Structure formats: structure tokens, C-alpha cells
Short mmCIF file of C-alpha atoms and ligand atoms in Angstrom, two decimals:
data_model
loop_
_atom_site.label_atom_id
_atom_site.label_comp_id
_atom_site.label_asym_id
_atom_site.label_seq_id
_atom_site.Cartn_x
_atom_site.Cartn_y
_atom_site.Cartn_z
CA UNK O 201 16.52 85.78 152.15
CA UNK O 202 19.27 85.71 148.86
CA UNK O 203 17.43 84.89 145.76
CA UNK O 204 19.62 82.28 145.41
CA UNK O 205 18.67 79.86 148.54
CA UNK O 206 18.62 76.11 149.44
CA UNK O 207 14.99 74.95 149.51
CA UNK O 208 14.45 71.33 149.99
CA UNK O 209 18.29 70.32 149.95
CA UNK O 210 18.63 72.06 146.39
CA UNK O 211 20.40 75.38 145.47
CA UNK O 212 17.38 77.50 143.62
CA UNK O 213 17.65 80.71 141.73
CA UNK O 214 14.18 82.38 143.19
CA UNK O 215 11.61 79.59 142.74
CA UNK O 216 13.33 77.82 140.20
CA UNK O 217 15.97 74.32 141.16
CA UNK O 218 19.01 75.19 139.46
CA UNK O 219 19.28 71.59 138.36
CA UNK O 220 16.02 71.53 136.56
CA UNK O 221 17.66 74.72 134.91
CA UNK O 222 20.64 72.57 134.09
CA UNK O 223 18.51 69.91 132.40
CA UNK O 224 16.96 72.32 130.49
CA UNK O 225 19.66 74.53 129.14
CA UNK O 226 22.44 72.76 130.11
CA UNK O 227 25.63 74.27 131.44
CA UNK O 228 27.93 76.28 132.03
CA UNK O 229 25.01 78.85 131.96
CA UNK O 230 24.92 82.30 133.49
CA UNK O 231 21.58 82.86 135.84
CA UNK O 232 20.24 85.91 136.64
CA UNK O 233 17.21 86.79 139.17
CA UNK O 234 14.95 89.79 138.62
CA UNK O 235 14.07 90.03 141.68
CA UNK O 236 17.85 90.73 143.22
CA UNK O 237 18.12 93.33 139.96
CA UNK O 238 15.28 95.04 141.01
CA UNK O 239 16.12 95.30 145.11
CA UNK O 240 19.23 96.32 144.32
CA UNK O 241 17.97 99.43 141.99
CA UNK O 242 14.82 100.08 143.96
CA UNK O 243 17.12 100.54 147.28
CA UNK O 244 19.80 102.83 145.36
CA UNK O 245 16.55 104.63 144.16
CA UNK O 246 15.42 105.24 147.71
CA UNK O 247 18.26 106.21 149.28
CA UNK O 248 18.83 109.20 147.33
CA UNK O 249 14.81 110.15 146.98
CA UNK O 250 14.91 113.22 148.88
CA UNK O 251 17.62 114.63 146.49
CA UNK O 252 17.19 115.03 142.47
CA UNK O 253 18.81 112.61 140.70
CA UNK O 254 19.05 109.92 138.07
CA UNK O 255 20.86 106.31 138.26
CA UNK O 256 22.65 105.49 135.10
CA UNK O 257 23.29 102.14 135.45
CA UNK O 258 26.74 101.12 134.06
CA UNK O 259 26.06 98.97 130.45
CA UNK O 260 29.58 97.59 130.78
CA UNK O 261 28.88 95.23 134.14
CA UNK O 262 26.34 93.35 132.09
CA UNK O 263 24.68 94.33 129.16
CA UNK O 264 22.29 91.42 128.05
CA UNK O 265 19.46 93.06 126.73
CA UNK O 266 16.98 91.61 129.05
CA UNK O 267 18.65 93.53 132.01
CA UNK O 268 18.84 96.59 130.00
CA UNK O 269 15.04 96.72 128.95
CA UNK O 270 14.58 95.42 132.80
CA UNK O 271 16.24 98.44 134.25
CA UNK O 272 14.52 100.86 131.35
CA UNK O 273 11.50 99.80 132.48
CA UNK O 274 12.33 100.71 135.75
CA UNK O 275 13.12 103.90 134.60
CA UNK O 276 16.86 103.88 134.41
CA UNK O 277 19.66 105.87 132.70
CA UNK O 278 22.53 103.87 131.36
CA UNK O 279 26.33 105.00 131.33
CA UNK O 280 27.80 103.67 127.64
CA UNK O 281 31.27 104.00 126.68
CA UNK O 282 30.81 102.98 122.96
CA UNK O 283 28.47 103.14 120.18
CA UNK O 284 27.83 99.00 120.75
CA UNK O 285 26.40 100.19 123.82
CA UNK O 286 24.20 102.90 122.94
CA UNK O 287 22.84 100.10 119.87
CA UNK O 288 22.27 98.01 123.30
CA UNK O 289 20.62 100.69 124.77
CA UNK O 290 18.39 101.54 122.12
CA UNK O 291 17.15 98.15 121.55
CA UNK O 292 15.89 97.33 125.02
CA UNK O 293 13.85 100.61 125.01
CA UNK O 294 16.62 103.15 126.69
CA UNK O 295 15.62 106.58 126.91
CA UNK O 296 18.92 108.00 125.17
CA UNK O 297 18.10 111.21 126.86
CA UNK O 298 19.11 109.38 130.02
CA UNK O 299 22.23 108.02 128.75
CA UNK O 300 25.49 109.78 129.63
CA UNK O 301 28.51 108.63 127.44
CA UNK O 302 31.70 107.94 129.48
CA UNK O 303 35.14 106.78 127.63
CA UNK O 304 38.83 108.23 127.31
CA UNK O 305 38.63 107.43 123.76
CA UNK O 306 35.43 108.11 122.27
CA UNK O 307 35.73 107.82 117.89
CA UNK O 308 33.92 110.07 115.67
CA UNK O 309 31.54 107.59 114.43
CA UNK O 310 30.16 106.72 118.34
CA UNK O 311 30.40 110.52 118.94
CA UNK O 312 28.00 111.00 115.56
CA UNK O 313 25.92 108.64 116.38
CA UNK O 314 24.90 109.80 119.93
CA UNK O 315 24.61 113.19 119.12
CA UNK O 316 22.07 111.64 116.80
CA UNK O 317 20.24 110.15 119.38
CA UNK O 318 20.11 113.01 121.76
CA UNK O 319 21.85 111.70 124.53
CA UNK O 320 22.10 113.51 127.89
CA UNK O 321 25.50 114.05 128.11
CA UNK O 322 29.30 113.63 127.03
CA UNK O 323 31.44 112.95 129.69
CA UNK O 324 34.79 113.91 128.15
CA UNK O 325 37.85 113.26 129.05
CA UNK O 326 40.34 115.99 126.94
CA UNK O 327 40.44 118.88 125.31
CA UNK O 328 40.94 117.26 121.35
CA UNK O 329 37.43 115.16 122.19
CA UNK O 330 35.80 118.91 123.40
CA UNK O 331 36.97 120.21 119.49
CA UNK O 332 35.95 116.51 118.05
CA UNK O 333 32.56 116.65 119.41
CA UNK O 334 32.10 120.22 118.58
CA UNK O 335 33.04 119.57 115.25
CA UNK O 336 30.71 117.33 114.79
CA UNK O 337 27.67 118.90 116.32
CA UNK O 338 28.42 121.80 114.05
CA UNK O 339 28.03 119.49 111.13
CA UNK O 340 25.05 117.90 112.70
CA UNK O 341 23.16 121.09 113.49
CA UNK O 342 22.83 119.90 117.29
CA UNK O 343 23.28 121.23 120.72
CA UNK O 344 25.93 118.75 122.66
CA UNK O 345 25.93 118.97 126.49
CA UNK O 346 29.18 118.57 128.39
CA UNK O 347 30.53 117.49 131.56
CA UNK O 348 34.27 117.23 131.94
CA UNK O 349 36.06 114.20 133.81
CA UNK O 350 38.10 114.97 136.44
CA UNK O 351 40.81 112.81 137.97
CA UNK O 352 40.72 113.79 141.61
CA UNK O 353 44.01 111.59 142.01
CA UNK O 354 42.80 109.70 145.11
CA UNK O 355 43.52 106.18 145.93
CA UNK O 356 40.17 103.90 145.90
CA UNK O 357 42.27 100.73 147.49
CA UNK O 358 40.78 98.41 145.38
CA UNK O 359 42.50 96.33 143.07
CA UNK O 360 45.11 98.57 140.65
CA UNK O 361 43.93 96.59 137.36
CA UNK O 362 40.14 98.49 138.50
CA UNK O 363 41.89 101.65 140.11
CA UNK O 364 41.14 104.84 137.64
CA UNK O 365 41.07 107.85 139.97
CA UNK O 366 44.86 108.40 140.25
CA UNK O 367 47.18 110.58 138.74
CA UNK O 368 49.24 107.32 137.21
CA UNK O 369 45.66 106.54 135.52
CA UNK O 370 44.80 107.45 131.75
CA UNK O 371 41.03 108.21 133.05
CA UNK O 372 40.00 112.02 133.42
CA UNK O 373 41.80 115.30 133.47
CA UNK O 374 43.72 117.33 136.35
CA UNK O 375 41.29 120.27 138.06
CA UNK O 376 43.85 122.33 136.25
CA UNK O 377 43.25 121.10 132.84
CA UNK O 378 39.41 120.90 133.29
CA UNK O 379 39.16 124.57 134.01
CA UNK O 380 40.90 124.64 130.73
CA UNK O 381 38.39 122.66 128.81
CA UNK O 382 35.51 124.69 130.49
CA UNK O 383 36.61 127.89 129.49
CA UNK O 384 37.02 126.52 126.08
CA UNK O 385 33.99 125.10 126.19
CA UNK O 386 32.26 128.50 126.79
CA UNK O 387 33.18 129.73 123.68
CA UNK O 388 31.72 126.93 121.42
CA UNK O 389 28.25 127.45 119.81
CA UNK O 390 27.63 123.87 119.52
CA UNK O 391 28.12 123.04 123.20
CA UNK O 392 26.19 123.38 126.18
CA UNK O 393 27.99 123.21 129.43
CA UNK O 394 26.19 120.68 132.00
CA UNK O 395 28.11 118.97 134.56
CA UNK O 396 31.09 117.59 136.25
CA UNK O 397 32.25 113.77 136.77
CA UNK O 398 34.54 111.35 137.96
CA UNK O 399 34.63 107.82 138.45
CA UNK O 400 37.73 106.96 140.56
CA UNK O 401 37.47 103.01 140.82
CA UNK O 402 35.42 100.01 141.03
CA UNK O 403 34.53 97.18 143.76
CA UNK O 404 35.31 99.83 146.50
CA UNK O 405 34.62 98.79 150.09
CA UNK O 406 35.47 101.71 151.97
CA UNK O 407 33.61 105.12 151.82
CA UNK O 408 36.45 107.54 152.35
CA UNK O 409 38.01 107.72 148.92
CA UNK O 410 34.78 108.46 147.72
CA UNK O 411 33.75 111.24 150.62
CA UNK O 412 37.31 112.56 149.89
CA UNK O 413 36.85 112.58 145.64
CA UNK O 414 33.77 114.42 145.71
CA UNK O 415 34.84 117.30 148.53
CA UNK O 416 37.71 117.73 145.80
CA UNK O 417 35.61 118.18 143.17
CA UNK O 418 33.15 120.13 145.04
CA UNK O 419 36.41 122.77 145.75
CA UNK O 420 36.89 123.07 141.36
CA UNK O 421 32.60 122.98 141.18
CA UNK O 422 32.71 126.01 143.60
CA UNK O 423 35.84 128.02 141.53
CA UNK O 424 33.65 127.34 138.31
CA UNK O 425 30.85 129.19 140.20
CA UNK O 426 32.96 131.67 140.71
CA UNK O 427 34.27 132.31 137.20
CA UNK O 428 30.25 132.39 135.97
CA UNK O 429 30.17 128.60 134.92
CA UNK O 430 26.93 127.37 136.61
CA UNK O 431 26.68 123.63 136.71
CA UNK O 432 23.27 121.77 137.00
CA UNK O 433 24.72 118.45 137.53
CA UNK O 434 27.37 116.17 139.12
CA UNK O 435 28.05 112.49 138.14
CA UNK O 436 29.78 110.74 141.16
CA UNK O 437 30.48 107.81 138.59
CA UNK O 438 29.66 104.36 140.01
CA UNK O 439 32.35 101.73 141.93
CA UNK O 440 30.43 100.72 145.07
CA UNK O 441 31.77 97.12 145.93
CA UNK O 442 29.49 94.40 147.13
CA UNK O 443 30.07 91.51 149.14
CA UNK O 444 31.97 88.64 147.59
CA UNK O 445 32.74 86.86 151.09
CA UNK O 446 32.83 88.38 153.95
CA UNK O 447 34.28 92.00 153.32
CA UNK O 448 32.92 95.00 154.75
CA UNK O 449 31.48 96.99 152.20
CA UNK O 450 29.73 100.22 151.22
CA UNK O 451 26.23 100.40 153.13
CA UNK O 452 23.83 102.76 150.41
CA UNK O 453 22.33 104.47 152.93
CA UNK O 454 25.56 105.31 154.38
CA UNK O 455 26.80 106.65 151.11
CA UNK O 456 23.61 108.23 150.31
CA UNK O 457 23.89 109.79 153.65
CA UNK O 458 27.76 110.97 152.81
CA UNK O 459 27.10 112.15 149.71
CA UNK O 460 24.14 114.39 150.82
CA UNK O 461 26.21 115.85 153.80
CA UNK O 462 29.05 116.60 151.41
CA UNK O 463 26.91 118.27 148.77
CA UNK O 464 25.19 120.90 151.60
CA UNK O 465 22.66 122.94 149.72
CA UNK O 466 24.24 122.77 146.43
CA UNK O 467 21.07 122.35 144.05
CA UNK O 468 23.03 120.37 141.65
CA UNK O 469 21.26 116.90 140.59
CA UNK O 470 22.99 113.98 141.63
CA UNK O 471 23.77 111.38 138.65
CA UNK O 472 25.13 108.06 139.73
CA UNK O 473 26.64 104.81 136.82
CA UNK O 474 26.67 102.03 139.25
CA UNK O 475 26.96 99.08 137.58
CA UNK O 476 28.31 96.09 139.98
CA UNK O 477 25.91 96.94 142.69
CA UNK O 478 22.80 96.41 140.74
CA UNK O 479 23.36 93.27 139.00
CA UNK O 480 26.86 91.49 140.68
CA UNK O 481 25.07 89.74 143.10
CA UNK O 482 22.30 88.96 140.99
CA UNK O 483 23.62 86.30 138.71
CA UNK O 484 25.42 82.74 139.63
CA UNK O 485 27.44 81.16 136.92
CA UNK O 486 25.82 77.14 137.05
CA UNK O 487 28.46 74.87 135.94
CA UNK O 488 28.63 70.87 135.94
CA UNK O 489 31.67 69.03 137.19
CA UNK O 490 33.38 66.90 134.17
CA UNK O 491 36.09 65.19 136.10
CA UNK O 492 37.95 65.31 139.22
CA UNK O 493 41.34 64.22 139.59
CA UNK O 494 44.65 64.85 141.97
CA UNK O 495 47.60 65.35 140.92
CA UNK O 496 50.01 64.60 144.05
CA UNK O 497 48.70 66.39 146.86
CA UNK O 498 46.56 68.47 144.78
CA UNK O 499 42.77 67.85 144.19
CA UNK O 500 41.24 69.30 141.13
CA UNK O 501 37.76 69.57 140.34
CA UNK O 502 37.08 70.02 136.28
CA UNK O 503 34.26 71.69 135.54
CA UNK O 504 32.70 72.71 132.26
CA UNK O 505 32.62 76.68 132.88
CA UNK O 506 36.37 78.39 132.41
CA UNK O 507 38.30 81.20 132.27
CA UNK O 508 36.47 82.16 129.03
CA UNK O 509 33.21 82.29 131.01
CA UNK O 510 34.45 83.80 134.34
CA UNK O 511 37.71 85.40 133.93
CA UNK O 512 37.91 87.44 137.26
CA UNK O 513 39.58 84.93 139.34
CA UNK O 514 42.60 84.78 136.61
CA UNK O 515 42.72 87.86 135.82
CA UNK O 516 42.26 89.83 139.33
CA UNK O 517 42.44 86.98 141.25
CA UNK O 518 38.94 87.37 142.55
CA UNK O 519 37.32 85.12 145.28
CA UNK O 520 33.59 84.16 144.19
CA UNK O 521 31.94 81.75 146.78
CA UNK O 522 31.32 78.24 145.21
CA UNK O 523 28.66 76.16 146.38
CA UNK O 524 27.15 72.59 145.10
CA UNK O 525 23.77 72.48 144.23
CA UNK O 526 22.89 69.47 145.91
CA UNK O 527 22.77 69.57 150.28
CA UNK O 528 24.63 67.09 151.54
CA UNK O 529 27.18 65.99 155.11
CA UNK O 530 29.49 64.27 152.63
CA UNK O 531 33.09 64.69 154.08
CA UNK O 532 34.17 68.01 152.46
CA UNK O 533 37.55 67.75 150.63
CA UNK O 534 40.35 70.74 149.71
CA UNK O 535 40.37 71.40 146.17
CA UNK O 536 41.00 73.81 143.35
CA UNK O 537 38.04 74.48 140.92
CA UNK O 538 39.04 74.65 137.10
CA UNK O 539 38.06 74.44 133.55
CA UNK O 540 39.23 72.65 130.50
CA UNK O 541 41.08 75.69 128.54
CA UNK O 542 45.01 74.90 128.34
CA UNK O 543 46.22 77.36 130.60
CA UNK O 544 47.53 77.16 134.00
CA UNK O 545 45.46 80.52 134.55
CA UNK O 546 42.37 78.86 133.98
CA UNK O 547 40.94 78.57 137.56
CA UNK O 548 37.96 79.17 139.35
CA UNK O 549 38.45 78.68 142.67
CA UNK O 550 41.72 77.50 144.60
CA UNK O 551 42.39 75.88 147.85
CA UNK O 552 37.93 75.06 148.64
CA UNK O 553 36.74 73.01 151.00
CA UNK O 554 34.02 71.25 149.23
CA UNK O 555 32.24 67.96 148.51
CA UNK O 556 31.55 67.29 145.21
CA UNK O 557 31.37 63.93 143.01
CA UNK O 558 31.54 63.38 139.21
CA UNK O 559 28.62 64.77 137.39
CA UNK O 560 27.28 67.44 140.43
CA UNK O 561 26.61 70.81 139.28
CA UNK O 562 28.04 74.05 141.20
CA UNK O 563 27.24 77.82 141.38
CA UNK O 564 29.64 80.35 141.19
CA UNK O 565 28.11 83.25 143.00
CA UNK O 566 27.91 87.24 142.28
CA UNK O 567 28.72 86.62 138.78
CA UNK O 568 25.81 89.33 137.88
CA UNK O 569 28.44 91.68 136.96
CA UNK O 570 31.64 91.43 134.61
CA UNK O 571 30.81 88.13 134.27
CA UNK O 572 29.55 87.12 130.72
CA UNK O 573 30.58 90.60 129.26
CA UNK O 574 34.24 89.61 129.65
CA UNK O 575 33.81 86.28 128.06
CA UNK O 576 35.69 84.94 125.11
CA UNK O 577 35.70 82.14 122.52
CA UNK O 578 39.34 81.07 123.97
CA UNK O 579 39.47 77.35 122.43
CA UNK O 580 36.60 77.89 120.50
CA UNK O 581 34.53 77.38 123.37
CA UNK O 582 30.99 78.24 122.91
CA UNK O 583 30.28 81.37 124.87
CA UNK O 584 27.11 80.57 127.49
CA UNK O 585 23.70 81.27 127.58
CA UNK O 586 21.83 83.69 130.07
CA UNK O 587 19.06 83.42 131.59
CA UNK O 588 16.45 85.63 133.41
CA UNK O 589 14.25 83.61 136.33
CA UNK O 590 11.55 85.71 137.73
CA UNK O 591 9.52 83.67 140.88
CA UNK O 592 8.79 80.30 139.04
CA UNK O 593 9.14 81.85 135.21
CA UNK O 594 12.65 81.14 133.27
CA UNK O 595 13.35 83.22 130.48
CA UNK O 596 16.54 82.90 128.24
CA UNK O 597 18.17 86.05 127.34
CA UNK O 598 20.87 84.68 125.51
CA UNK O 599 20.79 81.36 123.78
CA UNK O 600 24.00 79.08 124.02
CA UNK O 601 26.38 79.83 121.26
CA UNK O 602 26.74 76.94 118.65
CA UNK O 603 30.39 76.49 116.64
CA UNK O 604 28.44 77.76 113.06
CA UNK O 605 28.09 81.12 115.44
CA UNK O 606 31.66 81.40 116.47
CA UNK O 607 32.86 80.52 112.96
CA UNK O 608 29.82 83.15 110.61
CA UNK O 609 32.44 85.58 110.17
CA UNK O 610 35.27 83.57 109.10
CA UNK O 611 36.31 82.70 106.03
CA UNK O 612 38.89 79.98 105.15
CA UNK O 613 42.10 81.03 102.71
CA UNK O 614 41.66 80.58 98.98
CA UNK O 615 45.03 79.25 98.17
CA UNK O 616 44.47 78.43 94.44
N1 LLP L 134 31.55 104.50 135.42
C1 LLP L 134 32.73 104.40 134.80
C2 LLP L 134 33.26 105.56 134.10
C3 LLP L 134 33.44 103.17 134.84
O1 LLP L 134 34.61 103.09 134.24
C4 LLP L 134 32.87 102.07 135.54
C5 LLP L 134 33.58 100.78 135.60
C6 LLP L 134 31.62 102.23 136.14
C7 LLP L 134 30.99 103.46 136.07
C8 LLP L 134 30.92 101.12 136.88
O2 LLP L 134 31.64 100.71 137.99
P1 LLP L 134 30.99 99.68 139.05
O3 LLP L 134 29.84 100.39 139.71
O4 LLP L 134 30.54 98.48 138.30
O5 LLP L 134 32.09 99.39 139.97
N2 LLP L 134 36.04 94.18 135.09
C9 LLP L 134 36.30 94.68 136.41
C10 LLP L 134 35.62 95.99 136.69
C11 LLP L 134 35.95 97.09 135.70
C12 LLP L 134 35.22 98.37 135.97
C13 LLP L 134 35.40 99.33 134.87
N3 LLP L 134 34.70 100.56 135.02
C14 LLP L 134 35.91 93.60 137.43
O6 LLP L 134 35.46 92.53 137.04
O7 LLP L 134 36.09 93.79 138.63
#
């Protein structure tokens, strides 16, 4: 059974009636259950368990700090690509020597500042960031470890805005230019050689492009060997897609399965950033219906949650199943969902079949991942609050944003 289920006619997030959430915190409000979070990491965990290895969940697919001292607690790594992130990390009791530091353009103060904390690993994506960071760890008196990101240039066929494994993309390095930065590498006191990764997309449904990614980068792993550069690691990045609607996706034990095959008897450990598959499906984004009005033969359904909140369906013009929170056999009608920003781009959901009246409240589903993270002020609309349930417990994560938060930081112009 989801976490999020009907149970006496009403939608519920665990044990919890998402309209008793709404009364309390009002809307448009992003929920989260603990209990999907944790299934989704503890079955990731156990299809790898016969092989070492370490998940480093991806901070950038949701980074309240209630799911990052959830997962820490777990025992997770975490995959940052900026010093924001490692702060994140920190403060919901990361291990930073779990924390592997992805990014094509890492600056000197994030690069300072995680040497600082001892992270596990720089996953770098040139040569001038190998000289940066060595630079710096000279200064610093530390030891960095290094793994170099490789672009295998194979197509994920996903979406090309979330597409980073190819050539055309600005992610990674050619297997040419990494054995480059490796030899280089060699010859720096100040860095320790550990790994190899790549990350070649994200919300990918079919396993070949990854099977096909890592035998590549097995072929440069194996030349390395041969040229005395012993790796103890691999980082297969994250990307697995999850089910939105009805899509065939990535089974884990499938991929675990893959992976394992494809790796033979190499010893190295197996690191992993997934970051949609643990928390996408985890979170709903609750929202309450303002107004609904057609416009010729078009029906639209204004809700209080917009492109601000959610901006997948504008902006890759994701599908995220809608449902109301209330059961009901009221005649079902066809209808766009959207906000109240002033753009045309501000939808939802278009062409639904759904009943819905003035006043209901809807949930957007599997909007666990990339959901509040890429949310905005637009129209100085208060960003929304988050909220953890666990069984019948609610706990806010993130309060509601109020207009004296949006506007702290301003100032208005002296003109005198
Ligand atoms: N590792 C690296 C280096 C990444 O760039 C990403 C995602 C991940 C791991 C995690 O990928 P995941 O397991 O979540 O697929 N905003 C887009 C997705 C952007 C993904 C960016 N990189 C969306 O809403 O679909």
C-alpha cells in the first residue's frame, strides 16, 4: 500500500487526512512521509548488500533538513555540489566523511571549506579544478582525495534539459582527458587518487544506457590498472527514474543485479547519489482550489500552488498524477490545473479528467523530489511549508514563508 492512500473516502499521507493537514497549515504545502523515505533507502540498501558500498543520497532532489538528518540517521552519504549544501549537510548531522562533492564549477571558497571538513571525495570535472584544489590543500596542510568525472557520451533518453552524459553536455571529461588529469594527479603531494564517476542523466527508465556507461568506464578503470593507478572506488552517479504514471521504469534489483554482473570481481566499492528515487515519490504537493472558470471550451481549475511551487510541468513539461482529496462519483470533467502567477507557463496539469468544486483541496503526487528545491518567490509568493508525517505524528520542517521573510534582505532606495 502507497503511503499516500484513500482511507475512509479521504486522501491521507500515512495515518494522517490531508485535509486536517490543510486546516492546520494551510496550503499549498509540500508533504512528505517517512515511511516512503525510508523504503525507498532501505530497499536501495539491500539490493546492493552483498557488495561494498555507500549510498550518497543526492542533496539537490530535496534538501530540507529533516530529510537530510532522516537519511544521516540512516546512515547515509550525501552528494553536494556547493558549499550551501555541505552547511545543509552539516547541520542535520552528515558525516562529511561520507559526502562526495560533485559540480562542473566548484569555487575556491566551497573547495576550502570541504577540505576543511574532511569530506570523502572531489569529484572533479577538469584539469584547472585538479590545480585549484591542490592549491588549496597545499595551503591547508590536507590530504584531498580525487575521483575524476567522466563523460561516457551515451544517450540516457530522458528529457535533454536532465540529459548530462553526452558529448554536447558541459558535465565530465572525455576518457582521453581523464587519463590526463590522473597522471597529473599522480604527481601532486596534496592529492590522493580514489575513484572514478559519472552521472549521465536523471529520471531514466531504461537500464541500458546505464549497463552501457559503466562497461565504458570499466574499459578506462582497467587501462588505469594498467598504467599503476589502482582505484578503490567507483561512483555510478544517481538518475534512476520512478514512476510518475504508468512508465516502465528501473526495477533496483534489476540494476543492482546489472551493475554486479558488469563489475565481475573487480573489488572496487560501489558508491551510488540517487536522489529522485529516495524521496520523489515520497512527497505530494497539497493545494486548495481558489476558483474554477472556462474560458470557451476550456475548463480551468485555479489553485493556490503554482509554477513557483512546482515548476516541472512548465519547465519539462512533466506529468504528476493529480488527485482530489475528497472520494466522490461526481461526473468527472476535462480540465487544466493552474495557479495564479501571470504567465501562460504557469500550469500544473493540462487536459485532466477530474471532479473538483470550489474550495476542494488536491494532491499533486511524487513531488518528493525537485519539488520545493526549485521553488521561487515569482510574484512575491510566499514559498511553502514542508512537512514530515510519520504514522499519526506531523512534524513541520519548514514553516510557511511570511512577506517580512521574502523582503529581510531588501532595502528600499535612499533617493534624498
Ligand atoms: N548526481 C549528479 C552528479 C547529478 O547531477 C544528479 C542530478 C544526481 C546525482 C541525482 O540524480 P537523480 O537520482 O535525482 O536522478 N530538476 C530535474 C532533475 C535534475 C537532476 C540534476 N542532477 C527534474 O526535476 O527532473
Amino acid at each position: 500500500m502507497s503511503e499516500f492512500h484513500f482511507f475512509n473516502g479521504q486522501l491521507q499521507a500515512e495515518g494522517v487526512p490531508l485535509s486536517a493537514i490543510a486546516d492546520e497549515f494551510s496550503t499549498p504545502t509540500f508533504v512528505y512521509s517517512k515511511a516512503s523515505i525510508v523504503t525507498a533507502y532501505e530497499n536501495f540498501q539491500n539490493a546492493f548488500s552483498g557488495h561494498e558500498h555507500l549510498i550518497c543520497y543526492s542533496v539537490k532532489a530535496n534538501s530540507n533538513l529533516g530529510i537530510l538528518s532522516l537519511l544521516a540517521s540512516m546512515g547515509s552519504g550525501f552528494d553536494i555540489v556547493s558549499g550551501g549544501e555541505l552547511h545543509r549537510v552539516i547541520t542535520a548531522g552528515g558525516d562529511p566523511a561520507k559526502v562526495v562533492f560533485s559540480g562542473v564549477g566548484k569555487q575556491a571558497w566551497e573547495i576550502q571549506l570541504a577540505l576543511e571538513s574532511g569530506i570523502a571525495c572531489f569529484n572533479l570535472e577538469s584539469a584547472s579544478e585538479l590545480h585549484l584544489l591542490n592549491e588549496l590543500a597545499v595551503k591547508l596542510g590536507k590530504a584531498a582525495a580525487i575521483s575524476v568525472r567522466v563523460n561516457p557520451d551515451v544517450d540516457a533518453n530522458t528529457h535533454p534539459y536532465i540529459a548530462t552524459g553526452l558529448k554536447a553536455n558541459k558535465f565530465g571529461v572525455s576518457a582521453r582527458d581523464a587519463m590526463m588529469i590522473y597522471r597529473k594527479a599522480q604527481q601532486l603531494p596534496n592529492i590522493e587518487i580514489k575513484g572514478i564517476d559519472y552521472h549521465i542523466g536523471s529520471q531514466i527508465t531504461d537500464l541500458s544506457p546505464l549497463v552501457d556507461s559503466l562497461t565504458s568506464i570499466l574499459v578506462l578503470v582497467d587501462k588505469l590498472e594498467d598504467m599503476g593507478i589502482i582505484l578503490s572506488h567507483i561512483d555510478v552517479g544517481g538518475g534512476i527514474g520512478i514512476l510518475y504514471k504508468d512508465e516502465q521504469t528501473i526495477n533496483i534489483d534489476d540494476y543492482a543485479s546489472s551493475i554486479l554482473r558488469i563489475l565481475d570481481k573487480r573489488k572496487l566499492r560501489l558508491l551510488f547519489e540517487p536522489g529522485r528515487f529516495i524521496v520523489g515519490n515520497a512527497g505530494i504537493l497539497l493545494t486548495r482550489v481558489i476558483t474554477i472558470k472556462q474560458n470557451g471550451e476550456k475548463k480551468f481549475i485555479v489553485v493556490d500552488a503554482a509554477m513557483n511551487d512546482l515548476i516541472r510541468p512548465a519547465l519539462y513539461q512533466s506529468w504528476q498524477r493529480i488527485e482530489n482529496v475528497r472520494q466522490s462519483d461526481e461526473p468527472t470533467q476535462n480540465c487544466d490545473i493552474v495557479g495564479p502567477v501571470c504567465e501562460s507557463a504557469d500550469f500544473l496539469a493540462r487536459n485532466r479528467k477530474l471532479f473538483v468544486r470550489e474550495g476542494d483541496l488536491l494532491a499533486i503526487f511524487s513531488s518528493g523530489a525537485y519539488g520545493f528545491v526549485m521553488s521561487s518567490n515569482y510574484n512575491s509568493r510566499n514559498r511553502a511549508a514542508e512537512l514530515i508525517v510519520s504514522g499519526t505524528d506531523v512534524h513541520c520542517v519548514r514553516k510557511r514563508e511570511s512577506i517580512a521573510d521574502q523582503i529581510r534582505l531588501e532595502s528600499v532606495l535612499d533617493t534624498d
